[in-house]
Short mmCIF file of C-alpha atoms in Angstrom, two decimals:
data_model
loop_
_atom_site.label_atom_id
_atom_site.label_comp_id
_atom_site.label_asym_id
_atom_site.label_seq_id
_atom_site.Cartn_x
_atom_site.Cartn_y
_atom_site.Cartn_z
CA ILE E 1 12.34 8.43 4.13
CA TYR E 2 13.68 4.94 4.68
CA PRO E 3 11.79 2.19 2.81
CA ASP E 4 10.16 -0.41 5.06
CA ALA E 5 10.15 -3.00 2.26
CA VAL E 6 11.70 -3.46 -1.17
CA LYS E 7 10.30 -5.45 -4.07
CA ILE E 8 12.65 -6.49 -6.87
CA GLY E 9 11.08 -7.60 -10.14
CA MET E 10 12.60 -8.21 -13.54
CA VAL E 11 16.14 -6.92 -13.80
CA SER E 12 17.68 -7.23 -17.22
CA SER E 13 21.38 -7.76 -16.59
CA SER E 14 23.93 -9.27 -14.27
CA GLU E 15 25.52 -5.86 -13.70
CA LEU E 16 22.25 -4.27 -12.54
CA ILE E 17 21.50 -7.19 -10.23
CA SER E 18 24.96 -6.80 -8.63
CA VAL E 19 24.45 -3.07 -8.05
CA ILE E 20 21.00 -3.64 -6.55
CA ALA E 21 22.31 -6.34 -4.21
CA GLU E 22 25.26 -4.20 -3.14
CA ARG E 23 23.02 -1.20 -2.36
CA LEU E 24 20.51 -3.32 -0.46
CA LYS E 25 23.35 -4.65 1.70
CA PHE E 26 24.85 -1.17 2.11
CA TYR E 27 21.56 0.23 3.40
CA LYS E 28 20.83 -2.92 5.45
CA SER E 29 17.45 -3.16 3.76
CA GLN E 30 14.77 -5.31 5.38
CA ASN E 31 11.69 -7.05 3.96
CA ILE E 32 13.20 -7.74 0.56
CA VAL E 33 10.74 -9.46 -1.78
CA VAL E 34 12.33 -10.93 -4.92
CA ASP E 35 10.05 -11.82 -7.81
CA PRO E 36 12.53 -13.68 -10.04
CA VAL E 37 11.02 -12.78 -13.39
CA MET E 38 12.97 -15.20 -15.59
CA VAL E 39 10.39 -17.09 -17.61
CA ALA E 40 7.33 -15.55 -19.24
CA THR E 41 3.94 -17.22 -18.96
CA SER E 42 4.42 -18.18 -22.62
CA GLY E 43 7.55 -20.10 -21.63
CA SER E 44 10.00 -17.62 -23.17
CA GLU E 45 13.22 -17.04 -21.26
CA LEU E 46 13.57 -13.42 -20.17
CA LEU E 47 17.04 -13.45 -18.60
CA LYS E 48 20.41 -14.61 -19.84
CA ASN E 49 22.18 -17.35 -17.88
CA ASP E 50 24.75 -14.98 -16.33
CA ALA E 51 21.97 -12.74 -15.00
CA ILE E 52 20.14 -15.75 -13.56
CA GLN E 53 23.31 -16.90 -11.81
CA THR E 54 23.93 -13.41 -10.38
CA LEU E 55 20.34 -13.28 -9.12
CA ILE E 56 20.87 -16.67 -7.45
CA ASP E 57 24.26 -15.77 -5.98
CA GLU E 58 23.61 -12.19 -4.89
CA LEU E 59 19.89 -11.49 -4.44
CA LEU E 60 18.40 -14.71 -3.10
CA PRO E 61 20.69 -14.91 -0.04
CA ILE E 62 19.54 -11.44 1.12
CA ALA E 63 15.85 -11.91 0.25
CA THR E 64 13.18 -12.17 2.90
CA VAL E 65 11.01 -14.09 0.46
CA VAL E 66 11.35 -15.15 -3.17
CA THR E 67 8.15 -15.65 -5.21
CA PRO E 68 8.87 -17.91 -8.20
CA ASN E 69 6.21 -19.42 -10.43
CA ILE E 70 6.58 -23.09 -11.43
CA PRO E 71 8.91 -22.53 -14.44
CA GLU E 72 11.08 -20.11 -12.44
CA ALA E 73 11.32 -22.51 -9.50
CA GLU E 74 12.42 -25.23 -11.92
CA VAL E 75 15.24 -22.95 -13.12
CA LEU E 76 16.26 -22.00 -9.56
CA SER E 77 16.29 -25.61 -8.33
CA GLY E 78 17.27 -27.52 -11.47
CA GLU E 79 14.34 -29.87 -10.76
CA LYS E 80 11.04 -30.46 -12.58
CA ILE E 81 7.70 -29.90 -10.89
CA TYR E 82 4.76 -32.13 -11.77
CA ASN E 83 2.66 -32.18 -8.59
CA LYS E 84 2.22 -30.84 -5.05
CA ASP E 85 4.92 -33.12 -3.63
CA ASP E 86 7.38 -31.75 -6.18
CA MET E 87 6.35 -28.22 -5.18
CA GLN E 88 7.22 -29.00 -1.55
CA ASN E 89 10.56 -30.57 -2.44
CA VAL E 90 11.57 -27.69 -4.70
CA ALA E 91 10.43 -24.95 -2.29
CA LYS E 92 12.41 -26.61 0.50
CA SER E 93 15.44 -27.02 -1.74
CA ILE E 94 15.45 -23.33 -2.73
CA GLY E 95 14.72 -22.08 0.78
CA ASP E 96 17.33 -24.23 2.48
CA LYS E 97 19.99 -23.50 -0.11
CA TYR E 98 19.60 -19.71 -0.12
CA GLY E 99 18.31 -19.08 3.41
CA CYS E 100 15.13 -17.26 2.39
CA ALA E 101 11.44 -17.98 2.56
CA VAL E 102 9.93 -19.26 -0.70
CA LEU E 103 6.39 -18.63 -1.90
CA LEU E 104 6.03 -21.08 -4.79
CA LYS E 105 3.11 -19.94 -6.93
CA GLY E 106 1.07 -22.89 -8.15
CA GLY E 107 -1.05 -21.26 -10.82
CA HIS E 108 0.76 -22.95 -13.72
CA SER E 109 -1.56 -25.96 -14.11
CA ILE E 110 -0.24 -27.80 -11.03
CA ASN E 111 -3.24 -26.96 -8.88
CA ASP E 112 -6.13 -24.55 -8.53
CA ALA E 113 -4.08 -21.40 -7.84
CA ASN E 114 -2.81 -22.74 -4.52
CA ASP E 115 0.53 -21.28 -3.45
CA LEU E 116 3.04 -22.91 -1.10
CA LEU E 117 5.10 -21.05 1.49
CA TYR E 118 8.25 -22.66 2.83
CA SER E 119 9.71 -20.65 5.71
CA ASP E 120 11.83 -21.59 8.72
CA GLY E 121 11.51 -25.29 7.94
CA CYS E 122 7.69 -25.23 7.78
CA PHE E 123 5.19 -25.45 4.93
CA LYS E 124 1.92 -23.55 4.62
CA TRP E 125 -0.50 -23.79 1.72
CA PHE E 126 -2.47 -20.72 0.69
CA GLU E 127 -5.62 -21.91 -0.99
CA GLY E 128 -6.86 -20.09 -4.04
CA LYS E 129 -9.54 -20.58 -6.59
CA ARG E 130 -9.05 -20.17 -10.26
CA ILE E 131 -11.05 -17.16 -11.45
CA ASN E 132 -12.28 -17.42 -15.01
CA ASN E 133 -10.81 -14.14 -16.20
CA PRO E 134 -8.48 -14.04 -19.22
CA ASN E 135 -7.07 -10.69 -18.05
CA THR E 136 -4.29 -11.90 -15.79
CA HIS E 137 -1.36 -9.85 -17.09
CA GLY E 138 0.85 -8.83 -14.17
CA THR E 139 -0.62 -11.07 -11.47
CA GLY E 140 2.79 -12.29 -10.27
CA CYS E 141 4.19 -8.77 -10.12
CA THR E 142 1.10 -7.53 -8.33
CA LEU E 143 1.23 -10.38 -5.81
CA SER E 144 4.86 -9.75 -4.88
CA SER E 145 4.23 -5.99 -4.68
CA ALA E 146 1.23 -6.55 -2.42
CA ILE E 147 3.30 -8.83 -0.17
CA ALA E 148 5.97 -6.12 0.11
CA SER E 149 3.32 -3.50 0.86
CA ASN E 150 1.93 -5.61 3.69
CA LEU E 151 5.41 -6.33 5.07
CA ALA E 152 6.07 -2.56 5.02
CA LYS E 153 3.06 -2.15 7.30
CA GLY E 154 4.79 -4.42 9.81
CA LEU E 155 2.59 -7.46 9.21
CA PRO E 156 4.04 -10.98 9.51
CA LEU E 157 4.95 -12.81 6.30
CA GLU E 158 2.01 -15.26 6.40
CA VAL E 159 -0.52 -12.46 6.96
CA SER E 160 1.13 -10.39 4.22
CA ILE E 161 0.80 -13.28 1.78
CA GLN E 162 -2.83 -13.98 2.67
CA ASN E 163 -3.72 -10.28 2.32
CA ALA E 164 -1.94 -10.17 -1.05
CA LYS E 165 -3.77 -13.28 -2.31
CA ASP E 166 -7.10 -11.80 -1.21
CA TYR E 167 -6.26 -8.58 -3.05
CA ILE E 168 -5.38 -10.46 -6.27
CA SER E 169 -8.59 -12.51 -6.10
CA SER E 170 -10.71 -9.37 -5.71
CA ALA E 171 -8.85 -7.56 -8.50
CA LEU E 172 -9.41 -10.51 -10.85
CA SER E 173 -13.05 -10.94 -9.78
CA ALA E 174 -13.75 -7.33 -10.80
CA MET E 175 -13.47 -8.56 -14.43
CA LEU E 176 -11.81 -5.51 -15.97
CA ASP E 177 -11.48 -5.92 -19.74
CA LEU E 178 -8.92 -3.57 -21.31
CA GLY E 179 -6.88 -3.94 -24.46
CA LYS E 180 -6.30 -7.04 -26.51
CA ASP E 181 -5.25 -10.50 -25.39
CA SER E 182 -4.42 -10.87 -21.69
CA GLY E 183 -5.02 -7.45 -20.20
CA PRO E 184 -4.52 -6.24 -16.64
CA MET E 185 -6.69 -6.99 -13.64
CA ASN E 186 -8.56 -4.17 -11.92
CA HIS E 187 -6.07 -2.86 -9.35
CA ALA E 188 -8.52 -0.12 -8.33
CA PHE E 189 -11.49 -2.44 -7.69
CA LYS E 190 -12.12 -0.92 -4.24
CA MET E 191 -12.73 2.50 -5.78
CA MET E 192 -15.54 1.27 -8.01
#
């Protein structure tokens, strides 16, 4: 069974990133979604510099779309983001440099959960509303996985992103409360 989409999340080392990139090229994989998990919500760095550079050099050029949050986009671009104009400049910079679409997630205090897509020289904002739910653990991973799932169905990128954002909003709105601190959202909200 040949995969119709691939989602790459946090990869811990430069060596693993190189192997993943080589195999994706070997199999001529399509619909590659890269969630560059480099900086935790707390601000802690999760990857060493050599792994970040390998991700930039080997994975981004073969990605269909990369889905950085604000701190990750700052690392990828080397630029700071303070407002929506900065988001546009950075998304364009990353997309033009690496030849992939960029979905810059705006949920890190820049705006009200609005995400920016830069693809083929065009910008599109995906409006979101901040949902007052402290259980947001894994939202970035879930978003990128949902985008890949929609791409695997053969849907266009913009539709895949909108469907994924709608899914996240519904999962957060279900107000699941598990564990301590920031728990997960309710991925199974439709079964309730």
